[in-house]
Coordinates of C-alpha atoms in Angstrom, one line a residue:
X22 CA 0.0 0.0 0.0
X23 CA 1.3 3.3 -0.8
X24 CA 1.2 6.3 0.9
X25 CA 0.0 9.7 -0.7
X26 CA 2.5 12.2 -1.2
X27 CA 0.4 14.8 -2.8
X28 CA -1.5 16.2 -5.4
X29 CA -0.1 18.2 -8.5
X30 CA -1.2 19.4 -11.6
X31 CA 1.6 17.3 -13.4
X32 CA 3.9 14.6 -12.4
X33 CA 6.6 14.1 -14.4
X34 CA 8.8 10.7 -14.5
X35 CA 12.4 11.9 -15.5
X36 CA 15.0 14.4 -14.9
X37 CA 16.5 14.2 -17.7
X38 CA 16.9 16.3 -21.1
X39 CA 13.2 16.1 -22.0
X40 CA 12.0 16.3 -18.1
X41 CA 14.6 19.1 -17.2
X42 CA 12.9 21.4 -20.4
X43 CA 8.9 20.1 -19.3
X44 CA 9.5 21.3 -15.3
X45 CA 10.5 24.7 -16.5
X46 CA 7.8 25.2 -18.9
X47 CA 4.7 23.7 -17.0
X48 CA 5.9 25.6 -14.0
X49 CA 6.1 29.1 -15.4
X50 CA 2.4 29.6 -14.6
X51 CA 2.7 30.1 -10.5
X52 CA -1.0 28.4 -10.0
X53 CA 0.7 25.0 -12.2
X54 CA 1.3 22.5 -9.3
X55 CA 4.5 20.4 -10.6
X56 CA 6.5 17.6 -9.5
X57 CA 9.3 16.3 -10.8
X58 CA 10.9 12.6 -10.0
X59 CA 14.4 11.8 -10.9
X60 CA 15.5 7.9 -10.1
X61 CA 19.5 9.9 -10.2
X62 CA 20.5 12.5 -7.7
X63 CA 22.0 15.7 -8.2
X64 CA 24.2 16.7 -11.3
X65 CA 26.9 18.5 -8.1
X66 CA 30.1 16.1 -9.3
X67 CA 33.2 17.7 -11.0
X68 CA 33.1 15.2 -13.5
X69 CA 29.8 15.9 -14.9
X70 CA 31.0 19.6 -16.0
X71 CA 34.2 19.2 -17.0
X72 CA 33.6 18.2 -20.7
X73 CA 36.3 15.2 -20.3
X74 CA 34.8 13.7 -17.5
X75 CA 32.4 11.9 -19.7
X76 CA 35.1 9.1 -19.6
X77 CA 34.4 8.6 -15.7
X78 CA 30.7 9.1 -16.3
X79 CA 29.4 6.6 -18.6
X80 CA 29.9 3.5 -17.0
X81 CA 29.5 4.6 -13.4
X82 CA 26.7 3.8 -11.4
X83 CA 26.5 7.2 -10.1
X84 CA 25.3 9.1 -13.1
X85 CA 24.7 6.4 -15.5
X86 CA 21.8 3.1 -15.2
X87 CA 24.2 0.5 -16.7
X88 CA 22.8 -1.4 -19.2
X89 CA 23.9 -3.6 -21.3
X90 CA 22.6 -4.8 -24.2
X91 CA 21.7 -8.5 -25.3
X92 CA 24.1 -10.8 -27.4
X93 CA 23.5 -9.2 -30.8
X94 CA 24.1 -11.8 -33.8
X95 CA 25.4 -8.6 -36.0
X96 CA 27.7 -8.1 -33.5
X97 CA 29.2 -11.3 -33.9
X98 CA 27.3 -12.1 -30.8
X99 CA 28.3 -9.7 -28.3
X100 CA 26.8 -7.6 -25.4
X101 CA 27.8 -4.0 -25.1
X102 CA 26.9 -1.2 -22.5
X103 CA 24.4 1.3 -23.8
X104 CA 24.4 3.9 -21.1
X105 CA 21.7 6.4 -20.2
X106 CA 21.9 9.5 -17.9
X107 CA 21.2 8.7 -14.1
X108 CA 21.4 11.9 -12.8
X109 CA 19.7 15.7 -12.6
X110 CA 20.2 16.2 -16.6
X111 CA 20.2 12.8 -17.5
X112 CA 21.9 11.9 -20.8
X113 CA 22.7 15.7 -21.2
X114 CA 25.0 15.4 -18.3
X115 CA 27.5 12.1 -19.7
X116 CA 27.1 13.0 -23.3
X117 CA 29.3 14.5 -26.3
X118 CA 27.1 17.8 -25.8
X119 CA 27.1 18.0 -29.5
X120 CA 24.5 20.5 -30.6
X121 CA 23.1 19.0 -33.7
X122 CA 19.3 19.2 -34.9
X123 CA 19.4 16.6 -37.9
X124 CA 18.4 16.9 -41.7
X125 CA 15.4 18.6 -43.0
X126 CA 14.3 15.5 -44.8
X127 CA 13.9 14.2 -41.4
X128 CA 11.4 15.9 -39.7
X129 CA 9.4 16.3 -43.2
X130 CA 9.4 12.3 -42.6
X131 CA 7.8 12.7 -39.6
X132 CA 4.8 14.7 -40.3
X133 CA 4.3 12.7 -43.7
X134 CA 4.2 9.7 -41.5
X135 CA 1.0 11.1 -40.2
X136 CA 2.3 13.6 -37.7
X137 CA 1.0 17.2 -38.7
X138 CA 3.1 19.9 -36.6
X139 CA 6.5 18.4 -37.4
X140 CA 7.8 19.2 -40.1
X141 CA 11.1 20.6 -40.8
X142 CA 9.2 24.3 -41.5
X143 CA 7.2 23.6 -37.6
X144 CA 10.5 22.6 -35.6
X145 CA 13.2 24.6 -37.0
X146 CA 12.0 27.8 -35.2
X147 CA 11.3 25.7 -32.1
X148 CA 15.1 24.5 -32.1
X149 CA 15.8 28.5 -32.5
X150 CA 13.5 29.8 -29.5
X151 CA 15.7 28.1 -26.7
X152 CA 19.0 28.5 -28.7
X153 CA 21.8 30.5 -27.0
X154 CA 24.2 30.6 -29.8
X155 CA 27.8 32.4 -29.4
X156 CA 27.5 33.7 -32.5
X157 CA 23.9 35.7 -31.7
X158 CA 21.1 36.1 -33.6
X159 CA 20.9 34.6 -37.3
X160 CA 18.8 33.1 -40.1
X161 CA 20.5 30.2 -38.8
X162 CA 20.0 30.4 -34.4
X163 CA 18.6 32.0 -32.3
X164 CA 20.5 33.9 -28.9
X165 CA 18.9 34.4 -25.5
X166 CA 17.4 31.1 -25.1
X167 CA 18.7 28.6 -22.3
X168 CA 20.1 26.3 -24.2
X169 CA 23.6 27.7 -24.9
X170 CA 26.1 26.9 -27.9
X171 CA 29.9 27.7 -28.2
X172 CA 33.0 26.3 -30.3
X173 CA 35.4 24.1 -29.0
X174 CA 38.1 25.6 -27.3
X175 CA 41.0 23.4 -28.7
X176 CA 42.5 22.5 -31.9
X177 CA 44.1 19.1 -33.2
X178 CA 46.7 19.7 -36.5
X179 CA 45.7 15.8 -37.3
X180 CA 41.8 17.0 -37.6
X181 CA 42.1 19.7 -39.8
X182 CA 44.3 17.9 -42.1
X183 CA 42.0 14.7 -42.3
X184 CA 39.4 17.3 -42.8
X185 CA 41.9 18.3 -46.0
X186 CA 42.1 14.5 -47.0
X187 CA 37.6 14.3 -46.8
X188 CA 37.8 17.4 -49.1
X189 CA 39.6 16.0 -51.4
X190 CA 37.3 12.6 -51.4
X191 CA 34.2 15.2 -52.4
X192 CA 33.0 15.7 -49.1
X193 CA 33.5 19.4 -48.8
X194 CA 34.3 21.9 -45.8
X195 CA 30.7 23.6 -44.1
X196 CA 30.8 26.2 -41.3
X197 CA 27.6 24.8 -39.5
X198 CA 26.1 21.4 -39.6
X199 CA 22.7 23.1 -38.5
X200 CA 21.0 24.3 -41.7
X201 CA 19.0 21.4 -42.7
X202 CA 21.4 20.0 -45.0
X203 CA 24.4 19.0 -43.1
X204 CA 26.8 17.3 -45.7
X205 CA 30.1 18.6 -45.6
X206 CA 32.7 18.8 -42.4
X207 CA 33.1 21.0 -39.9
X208 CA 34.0 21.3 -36.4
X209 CA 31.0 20.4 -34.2
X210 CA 29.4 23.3 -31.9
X211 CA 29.0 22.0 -28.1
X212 CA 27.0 22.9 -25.3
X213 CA 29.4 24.2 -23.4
X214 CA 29.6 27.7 -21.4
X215 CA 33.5 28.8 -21.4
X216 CA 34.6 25.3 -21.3
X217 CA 32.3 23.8 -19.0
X218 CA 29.6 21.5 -19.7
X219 CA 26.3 23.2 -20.3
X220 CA 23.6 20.6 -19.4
X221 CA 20.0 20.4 -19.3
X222 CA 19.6 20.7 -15.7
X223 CA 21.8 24.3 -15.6
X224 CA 20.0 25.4 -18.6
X225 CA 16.4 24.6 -17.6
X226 CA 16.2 23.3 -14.4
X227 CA 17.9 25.2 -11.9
X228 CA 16.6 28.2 -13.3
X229 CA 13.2 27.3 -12.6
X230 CA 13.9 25.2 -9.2
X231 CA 13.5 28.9 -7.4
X232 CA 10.0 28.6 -8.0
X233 CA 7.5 27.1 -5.1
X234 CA 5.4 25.3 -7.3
X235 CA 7.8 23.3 -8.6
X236 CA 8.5 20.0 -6.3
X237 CA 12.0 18.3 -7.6
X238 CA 12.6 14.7 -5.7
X239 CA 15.9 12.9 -6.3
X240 CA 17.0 9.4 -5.6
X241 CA 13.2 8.4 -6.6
X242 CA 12.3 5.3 -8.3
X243 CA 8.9 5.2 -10.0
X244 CA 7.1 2.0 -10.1
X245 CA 4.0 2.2 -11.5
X246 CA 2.0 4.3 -13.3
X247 CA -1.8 4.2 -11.5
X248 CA -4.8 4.2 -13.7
X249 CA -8.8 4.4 -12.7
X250 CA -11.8 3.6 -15.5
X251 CA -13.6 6.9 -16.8
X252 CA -16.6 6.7 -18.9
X253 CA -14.6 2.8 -20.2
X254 CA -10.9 4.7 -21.0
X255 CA -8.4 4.1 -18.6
X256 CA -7.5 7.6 -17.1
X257 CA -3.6 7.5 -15.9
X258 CA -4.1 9.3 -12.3
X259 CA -0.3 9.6 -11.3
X260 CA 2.9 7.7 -10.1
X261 CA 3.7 5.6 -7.2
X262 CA 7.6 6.1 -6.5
X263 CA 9.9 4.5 -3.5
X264 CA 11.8 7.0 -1.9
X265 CA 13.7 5.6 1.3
X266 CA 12.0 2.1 1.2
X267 CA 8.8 3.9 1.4
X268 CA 6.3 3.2 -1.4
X269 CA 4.5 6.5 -1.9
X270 CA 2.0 8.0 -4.3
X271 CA 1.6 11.1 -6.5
X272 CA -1.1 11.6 -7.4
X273 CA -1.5 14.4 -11.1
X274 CA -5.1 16.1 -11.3
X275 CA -4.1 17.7 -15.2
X276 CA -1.3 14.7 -16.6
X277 CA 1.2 12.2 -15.7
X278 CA 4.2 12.5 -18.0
X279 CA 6.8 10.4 -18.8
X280 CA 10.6 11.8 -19.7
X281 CA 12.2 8.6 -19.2
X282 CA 13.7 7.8 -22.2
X283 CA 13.8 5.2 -25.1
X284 CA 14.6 2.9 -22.1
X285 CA 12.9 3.5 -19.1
X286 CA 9.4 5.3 -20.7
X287 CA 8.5 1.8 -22.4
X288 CA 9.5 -0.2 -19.2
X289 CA 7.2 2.0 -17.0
X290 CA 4.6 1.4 -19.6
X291 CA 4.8 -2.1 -19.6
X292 CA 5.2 -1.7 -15.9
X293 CA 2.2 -0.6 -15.1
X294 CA 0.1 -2.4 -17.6
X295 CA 0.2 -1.0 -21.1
X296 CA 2.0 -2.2 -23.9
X297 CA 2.2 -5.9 -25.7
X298 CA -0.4 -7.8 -23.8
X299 CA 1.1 -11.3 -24.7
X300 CA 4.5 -9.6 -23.0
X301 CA 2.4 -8.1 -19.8
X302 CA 1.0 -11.7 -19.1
X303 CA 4.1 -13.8 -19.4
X304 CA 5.6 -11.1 -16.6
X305 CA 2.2 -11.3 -14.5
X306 CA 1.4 -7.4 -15.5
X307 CA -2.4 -6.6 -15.2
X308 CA -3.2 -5.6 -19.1
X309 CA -4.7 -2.1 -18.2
X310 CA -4.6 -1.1 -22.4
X311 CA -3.4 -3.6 -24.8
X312 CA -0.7 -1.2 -27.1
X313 CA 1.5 -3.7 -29.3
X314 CA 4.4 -0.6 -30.1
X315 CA 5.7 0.3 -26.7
X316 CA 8.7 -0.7 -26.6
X317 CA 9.5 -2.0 -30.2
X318 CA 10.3 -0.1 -33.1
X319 CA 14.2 0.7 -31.3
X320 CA 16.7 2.4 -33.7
X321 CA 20.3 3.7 -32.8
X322 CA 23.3 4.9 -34.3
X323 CA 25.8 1.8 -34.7
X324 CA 29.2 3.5 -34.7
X325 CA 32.3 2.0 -36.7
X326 CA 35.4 2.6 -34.9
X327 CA 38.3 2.9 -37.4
X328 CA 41.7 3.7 -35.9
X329 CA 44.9 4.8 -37.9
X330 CA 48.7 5.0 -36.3
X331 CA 50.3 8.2 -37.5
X332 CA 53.5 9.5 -37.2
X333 CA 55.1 13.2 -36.9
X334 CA 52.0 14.8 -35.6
X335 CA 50.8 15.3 -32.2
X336 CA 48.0 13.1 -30.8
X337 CA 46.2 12.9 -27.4
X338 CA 47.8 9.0 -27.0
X339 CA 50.9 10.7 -26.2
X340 CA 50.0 13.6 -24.4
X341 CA 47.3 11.8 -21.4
X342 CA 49.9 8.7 -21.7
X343 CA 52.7 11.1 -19.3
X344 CA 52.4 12.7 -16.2
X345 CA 53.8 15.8 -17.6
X346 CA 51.3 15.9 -20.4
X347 CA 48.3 15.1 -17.9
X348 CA 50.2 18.6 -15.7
X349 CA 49.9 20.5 -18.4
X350 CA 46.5 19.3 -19.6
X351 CA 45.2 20.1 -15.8
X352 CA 47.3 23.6 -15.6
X353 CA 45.4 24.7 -19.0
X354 CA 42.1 23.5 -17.9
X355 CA 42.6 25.6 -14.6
X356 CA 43.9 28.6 -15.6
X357 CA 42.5 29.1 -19.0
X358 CA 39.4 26.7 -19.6
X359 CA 41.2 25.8 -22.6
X360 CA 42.7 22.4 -23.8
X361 CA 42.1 18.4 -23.8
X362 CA 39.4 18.3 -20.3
X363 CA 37.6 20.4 -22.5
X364 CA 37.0 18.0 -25.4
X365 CA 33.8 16.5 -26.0
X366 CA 34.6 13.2 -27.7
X367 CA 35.0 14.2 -31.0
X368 CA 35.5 17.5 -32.1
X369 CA 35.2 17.3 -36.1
X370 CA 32.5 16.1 -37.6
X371 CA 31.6 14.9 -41.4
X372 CA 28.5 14.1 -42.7
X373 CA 28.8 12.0 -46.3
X374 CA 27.1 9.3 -48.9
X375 CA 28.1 6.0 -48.6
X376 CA 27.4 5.9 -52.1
X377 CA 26.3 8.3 -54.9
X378 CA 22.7 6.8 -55.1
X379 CA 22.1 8.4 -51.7
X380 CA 19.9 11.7 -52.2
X381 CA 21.3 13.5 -49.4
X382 CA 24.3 12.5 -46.3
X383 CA 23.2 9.1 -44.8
X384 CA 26.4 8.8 -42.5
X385 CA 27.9 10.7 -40.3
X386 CA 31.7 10.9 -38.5
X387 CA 33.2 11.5 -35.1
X388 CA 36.9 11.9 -35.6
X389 CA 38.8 11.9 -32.5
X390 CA 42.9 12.4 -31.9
X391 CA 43.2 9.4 -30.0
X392 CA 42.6 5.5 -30.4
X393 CA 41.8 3.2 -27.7
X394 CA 40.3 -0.7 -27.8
X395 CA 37.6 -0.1 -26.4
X396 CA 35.5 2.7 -24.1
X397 CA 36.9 2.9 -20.7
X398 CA 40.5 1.5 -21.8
X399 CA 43.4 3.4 -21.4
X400 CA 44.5 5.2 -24.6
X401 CA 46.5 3.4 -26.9
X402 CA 51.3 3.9 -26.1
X403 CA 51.3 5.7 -29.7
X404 CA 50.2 8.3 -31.8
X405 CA 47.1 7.1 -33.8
X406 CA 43.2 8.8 -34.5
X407 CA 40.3 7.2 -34.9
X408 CA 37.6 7.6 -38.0
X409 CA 34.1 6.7 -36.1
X410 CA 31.7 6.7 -38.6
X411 CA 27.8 5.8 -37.6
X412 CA 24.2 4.5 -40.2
X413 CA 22.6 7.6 -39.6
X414 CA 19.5 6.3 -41.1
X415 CA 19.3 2.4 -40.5
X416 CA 17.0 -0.1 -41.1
X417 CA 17.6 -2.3 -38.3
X418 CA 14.8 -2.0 -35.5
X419 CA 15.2 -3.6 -32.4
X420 CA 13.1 -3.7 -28.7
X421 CA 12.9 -2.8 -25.5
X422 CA 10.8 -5.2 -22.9
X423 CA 10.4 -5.8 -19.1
X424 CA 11.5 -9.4 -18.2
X425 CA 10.1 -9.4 -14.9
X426 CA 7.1 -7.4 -13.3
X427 CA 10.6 -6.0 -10.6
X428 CA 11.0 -2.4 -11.4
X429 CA 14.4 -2.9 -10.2
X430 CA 14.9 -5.5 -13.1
X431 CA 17.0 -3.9 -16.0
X432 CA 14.6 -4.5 -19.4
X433 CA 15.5 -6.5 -22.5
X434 CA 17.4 -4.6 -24.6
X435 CA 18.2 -5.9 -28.4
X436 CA 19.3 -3.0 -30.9
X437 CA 19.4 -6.0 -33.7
X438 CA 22.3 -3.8 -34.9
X439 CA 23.4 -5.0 -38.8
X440 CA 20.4 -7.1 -39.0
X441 CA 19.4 -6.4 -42.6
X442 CA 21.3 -6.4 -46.1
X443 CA 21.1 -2.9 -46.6
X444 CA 22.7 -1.7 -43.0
X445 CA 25.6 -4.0 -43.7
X446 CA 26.0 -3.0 -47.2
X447 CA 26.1 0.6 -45.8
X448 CA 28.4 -0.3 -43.2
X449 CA 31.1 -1.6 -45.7
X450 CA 30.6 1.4 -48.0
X451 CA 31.3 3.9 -45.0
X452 CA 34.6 1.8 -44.0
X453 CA 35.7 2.1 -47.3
X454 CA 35.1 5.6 -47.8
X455 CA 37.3 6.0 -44.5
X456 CA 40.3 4.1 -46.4
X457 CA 39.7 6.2 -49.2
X458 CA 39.9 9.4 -46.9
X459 CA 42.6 8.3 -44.9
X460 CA 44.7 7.3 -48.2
X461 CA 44.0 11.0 -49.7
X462 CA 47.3 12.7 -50.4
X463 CA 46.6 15.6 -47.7
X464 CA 47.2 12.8 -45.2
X465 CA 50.4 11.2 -46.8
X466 CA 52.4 13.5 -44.9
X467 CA 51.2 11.3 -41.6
X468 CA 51.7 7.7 -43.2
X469 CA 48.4 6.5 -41.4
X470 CA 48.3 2.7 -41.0
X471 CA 44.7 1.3 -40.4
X472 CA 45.1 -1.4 -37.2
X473 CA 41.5 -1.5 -36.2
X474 CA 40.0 -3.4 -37.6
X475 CA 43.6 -3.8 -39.8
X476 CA 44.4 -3.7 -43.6
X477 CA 43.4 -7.5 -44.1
X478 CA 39.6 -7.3 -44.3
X479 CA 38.7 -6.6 -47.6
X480 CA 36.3 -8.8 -49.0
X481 CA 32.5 -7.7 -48.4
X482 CA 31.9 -11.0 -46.1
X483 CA 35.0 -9.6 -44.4
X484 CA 34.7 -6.2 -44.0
X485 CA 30.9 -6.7 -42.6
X486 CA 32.0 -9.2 -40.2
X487 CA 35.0 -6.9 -39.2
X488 CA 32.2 -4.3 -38.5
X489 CA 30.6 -6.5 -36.2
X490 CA 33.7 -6.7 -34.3
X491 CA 34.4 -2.6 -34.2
X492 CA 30.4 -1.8 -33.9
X493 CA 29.3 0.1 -31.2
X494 CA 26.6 2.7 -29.9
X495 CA 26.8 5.9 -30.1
X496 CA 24.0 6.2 -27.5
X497 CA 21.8 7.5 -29.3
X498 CA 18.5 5.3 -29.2
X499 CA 15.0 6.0 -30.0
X500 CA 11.4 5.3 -31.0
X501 CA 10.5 3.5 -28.1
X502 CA 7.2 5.1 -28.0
X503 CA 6.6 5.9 -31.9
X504 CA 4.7 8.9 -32.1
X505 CA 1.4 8.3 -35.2
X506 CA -1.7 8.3 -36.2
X507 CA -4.3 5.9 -34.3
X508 CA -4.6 3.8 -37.4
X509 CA -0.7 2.9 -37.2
X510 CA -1.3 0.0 -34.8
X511 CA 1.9 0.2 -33.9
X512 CA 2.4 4.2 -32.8
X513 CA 2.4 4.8 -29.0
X514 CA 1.4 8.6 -28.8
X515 CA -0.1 10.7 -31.7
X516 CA 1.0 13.5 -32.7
X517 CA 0.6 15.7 -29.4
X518 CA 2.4 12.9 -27.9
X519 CA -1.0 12.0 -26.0
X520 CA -0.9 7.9 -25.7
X521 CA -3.1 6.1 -27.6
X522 CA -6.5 4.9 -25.8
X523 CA -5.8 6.1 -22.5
X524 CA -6.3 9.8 -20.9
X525 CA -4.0 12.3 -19.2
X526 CA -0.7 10.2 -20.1
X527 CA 2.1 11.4 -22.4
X528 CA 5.3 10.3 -23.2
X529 CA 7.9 13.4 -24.2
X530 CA 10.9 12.9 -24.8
X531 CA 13.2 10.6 -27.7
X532 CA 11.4 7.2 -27.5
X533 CA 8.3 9.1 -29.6
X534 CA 10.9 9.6 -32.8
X535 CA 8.8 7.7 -35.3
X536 CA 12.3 7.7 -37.3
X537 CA 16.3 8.2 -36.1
X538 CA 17.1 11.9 -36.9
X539 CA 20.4 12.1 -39.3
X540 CA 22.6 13.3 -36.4
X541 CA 22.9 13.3 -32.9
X542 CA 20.1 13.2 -30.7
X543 CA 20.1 15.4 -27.7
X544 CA 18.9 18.7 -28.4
X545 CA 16.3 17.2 -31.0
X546 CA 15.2 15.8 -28.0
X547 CA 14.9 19.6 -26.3
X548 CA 12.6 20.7 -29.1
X549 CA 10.2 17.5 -29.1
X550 CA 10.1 18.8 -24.9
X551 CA 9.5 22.2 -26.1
X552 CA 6.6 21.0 -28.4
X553 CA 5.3 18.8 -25.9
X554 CA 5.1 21.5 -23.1
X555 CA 3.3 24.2 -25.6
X556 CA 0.7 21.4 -26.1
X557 CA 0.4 20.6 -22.9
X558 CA -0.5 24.2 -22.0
X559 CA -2.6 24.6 -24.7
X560 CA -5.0 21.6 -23.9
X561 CA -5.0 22.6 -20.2
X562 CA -6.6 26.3 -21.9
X563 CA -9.2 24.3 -23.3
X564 CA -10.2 22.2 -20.3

């Protein structure tokens, strides 16, 4: 039996990105009772702003929910950690804080699919209004907003001149990735403030945590969503969270909403008894609304991690691999903001065609001046880079399902990574196009010798089984929650993110992507909050 905790207007599930953006919004109106429930605690460790400290984040069980992933066949049958934010900011506070919105195309996708409101011509100002650019105002962004972008404050010799070697492989040089049309290279933008990581909760939440209506709890773990039977629709009536061993219950009068991510916002579905209802029965879930798409429909960014000794240049192998290079990495961090802890983990980017039948750039790299065998490994005794280059649209859809009616009980997950012809066709194309750019004559100078996966692979049997062995997230995973019309059987939420068949629930944040955006994922997912708080307000209006 739970205990009540209260009564508020809205209750959201989630800290993070998405829930940091909804809390500031909802709560602007002093009248709007909100409450906000964060399974993390608070984002007050060094190593979540300092842009380096990613490397001690992801992994930890202080700021991130460890999961790993099944055995994956087109991973040659491995398992591989697929971290999410557990903390005040979620994944905005252990991410690359790349500031990326995606193609056009994308979001045109979107609203064709069924979805009127997002279209490339709805969200493009949307991604503007919260913008803090350090350029100011353009046709391009927007300044003033919260959500503040800056250049990186360091520069790698071996970057620009593989950025030389892409131009001369036809993929030319850009000076912003964010027009709608991002082929070409350039140095990604970051959310950063003066070399500091520039989060979610600094840009939305603690702003708005000054105001009394706004409840934040931390160190909460929601179990259940709580439904009654109104005029025969289920009605989602709020949450019931354990806070210090003690089962309590929130109760929303306006909406329950769920910021959990393409993880946890299907598993508290199925939790609580909506979802698959073959899946709910075989855990010994109540069916409270039989909805076969929460928690299929999974897509993510499989990233190809190509690494290349070099010689005479200067690489971060080197440097972090002495005590006097880690000094002087510290001393300029201190005194200056500047240099290596300021790095987010790649710092150019590229977006190309695999092949020339593509109609616009279909994969996009992270390029990083340093090599290591795997995440959380030291780096590698000598100078190398690494060419990380990602599907940004693939085929391959994976799931997301409870095995076992715990809360406490990590979910299924299975990306099904490389599981059709066409992602492993594109998979071979983008490491070729890598040897082609890492053979241009602009790198000569560097004498770049491939050694992961190596020079030997070169059939197409080879090279897709050698991409199995590199393959990894880029933690970027959505479409949990597929946002549709109601005749799309399997959609989750319609297009005002409302979920099908049952009253007062949403789901806002990246599981509703009915499709991956071409790019990275984390400030999309601060415009689909931005949407979802403006229709939140506007159906409370109408009520």
């Amino acid at each position: 039996m739970s205990n009540i905790f209260g009564t508020y207007d809205y209750v959201i599930v989630g800290a993070g990105t998405a829930g940091c953006v909804l809390a500031n919004r909802l709560s602007v109106d002093p009248t709007v009772r909100v409450l906000l429930l964060e399974a993390g605690g608070k984002d007050d460790w060094i190593w979540i702003h300092i842009p380096v400290g990613y490397l001690y984040c992801i992994g930890n069980p202080r700021t991130d929910w460890c999961y790993r992933t099944e055995p994956c066949e087109g991973l040659n049958g491995r398992s591989i950690l697929y971290a999410r934010g557990k903390v005040l900011g979620g994944c905005s506070s252990i991410n690359a804080m790349v500031y990326m919105r995606g193609q056009s195309r994308d979001y045109d996708a979107w609203a064709a699919s069924g979805n009127p409101g997002w279209s490339w011509k709805d969200v493009f100002p949307v991604f503007k209004r919260s913008e803090d650019h350090y350029g100011g105002v353009s046709e391009l962004h927007g300044a003033g907003g919260e959500w503040r972008v800056e250049e990186q404050r360091l520069e790698w010799e071996i970057l620009d001149t593989w950025r030389d070697a892409a131009e001369q492989c036809g993929v030319p040089k850009i000076a912003d990735f964010n027009g709608g049309d991002n082929f070409g290279s350039a140095r990604f933008q970051v959310n950063q403030r003066t070399g500091v990581r520039w989060n979610a909760s600094k840009a939305f939440l603690r702003p708005a945590m000054k105001r009394p209506n706004l409840t934040v709890l931390t160190n909460v773990h929601a179990t259940r969503i709580r439904f009654r039977l109104r005029e025969g629709k289920q009605e989602a009536t709020g949450v019931e969270f354990v806070r210090d061993h003690e089962m309590l219950f929130a109760e929303a009068s306006s909406e329950t909403i769920l910021a959990s991510g393409a993880v946890n916002s299907p598993q508290l579905l199925q939790l609580s008894g909506v979802g698959p209802s073959r899946l709910l029965r075989e855990h010994g879930v109540n069916v409270a609304h039989d909805l076969p798409g929460v928690g299929e429909n999974l897509q993510d960014h499989l990233q190809l991690r190509m690494a290349f000794k070099v010689q005479g240049v200067r690489t971060l192998n080197e440097w972090s691999n002495s005590l006097f290079g880690k000094a002087q990495m510290a001393m300029q961090y201190a005194l200056f903001r500047t240099g290596p802890l300021t790095m987010a983990p790649s710092q150019l980017g590229a977006f190309a065609k695999s092949d020339a039948g593509q109609q616009t750039a279909n994969i996009e790299y992270h390029i990083q001046p340093l090599s290591l065998d795997k995440f959380g490994d030291p780096p590698h005794p000598f100078p190398a880079f690494t060419a990380s280059v990602c599907n940004l649209r693939p085929e391959s859809r994976g799931f997301v399902r409870i095995q076992s009616a715990d809360p406490y009980t990590h979910p299924v997950i299975q990306p099904n990574y490389l599981s059709t012809a066409q992602d492993r066709k594109v998979a071979v194309d983008s490491m070729k196009l890598t040897r082609k750019i890492s053979a241009a004559p602009a790198l000569a100078k560097y004498r770049p010798e491939e050694f992961l996966p190596g020079p030997s692979f070169q059939t197409f049997d080879a090279m897709a089984n050698a991409a199995g062995n590199i393959g990894t997230t880029i933690f970027h995973p959505v479409g949990t929650c597929r946002m549709g019309p109601a005749a799309d059987s399997n959609a989750v939420v319609d297009a005002r993110l409302r979920v099908h068949g049952v009253a007062r629930l949403r789901v806002v944040d990246a599981s509703i992507m009915p499709l991956i955006p071409s790019g990275n994922t984390n400030s999309p997912t601060v415009m689909i909050a931005e949407q979802g708080s403006r229709f939140i307000l506007e159906d409370r209006m109408r009520r």
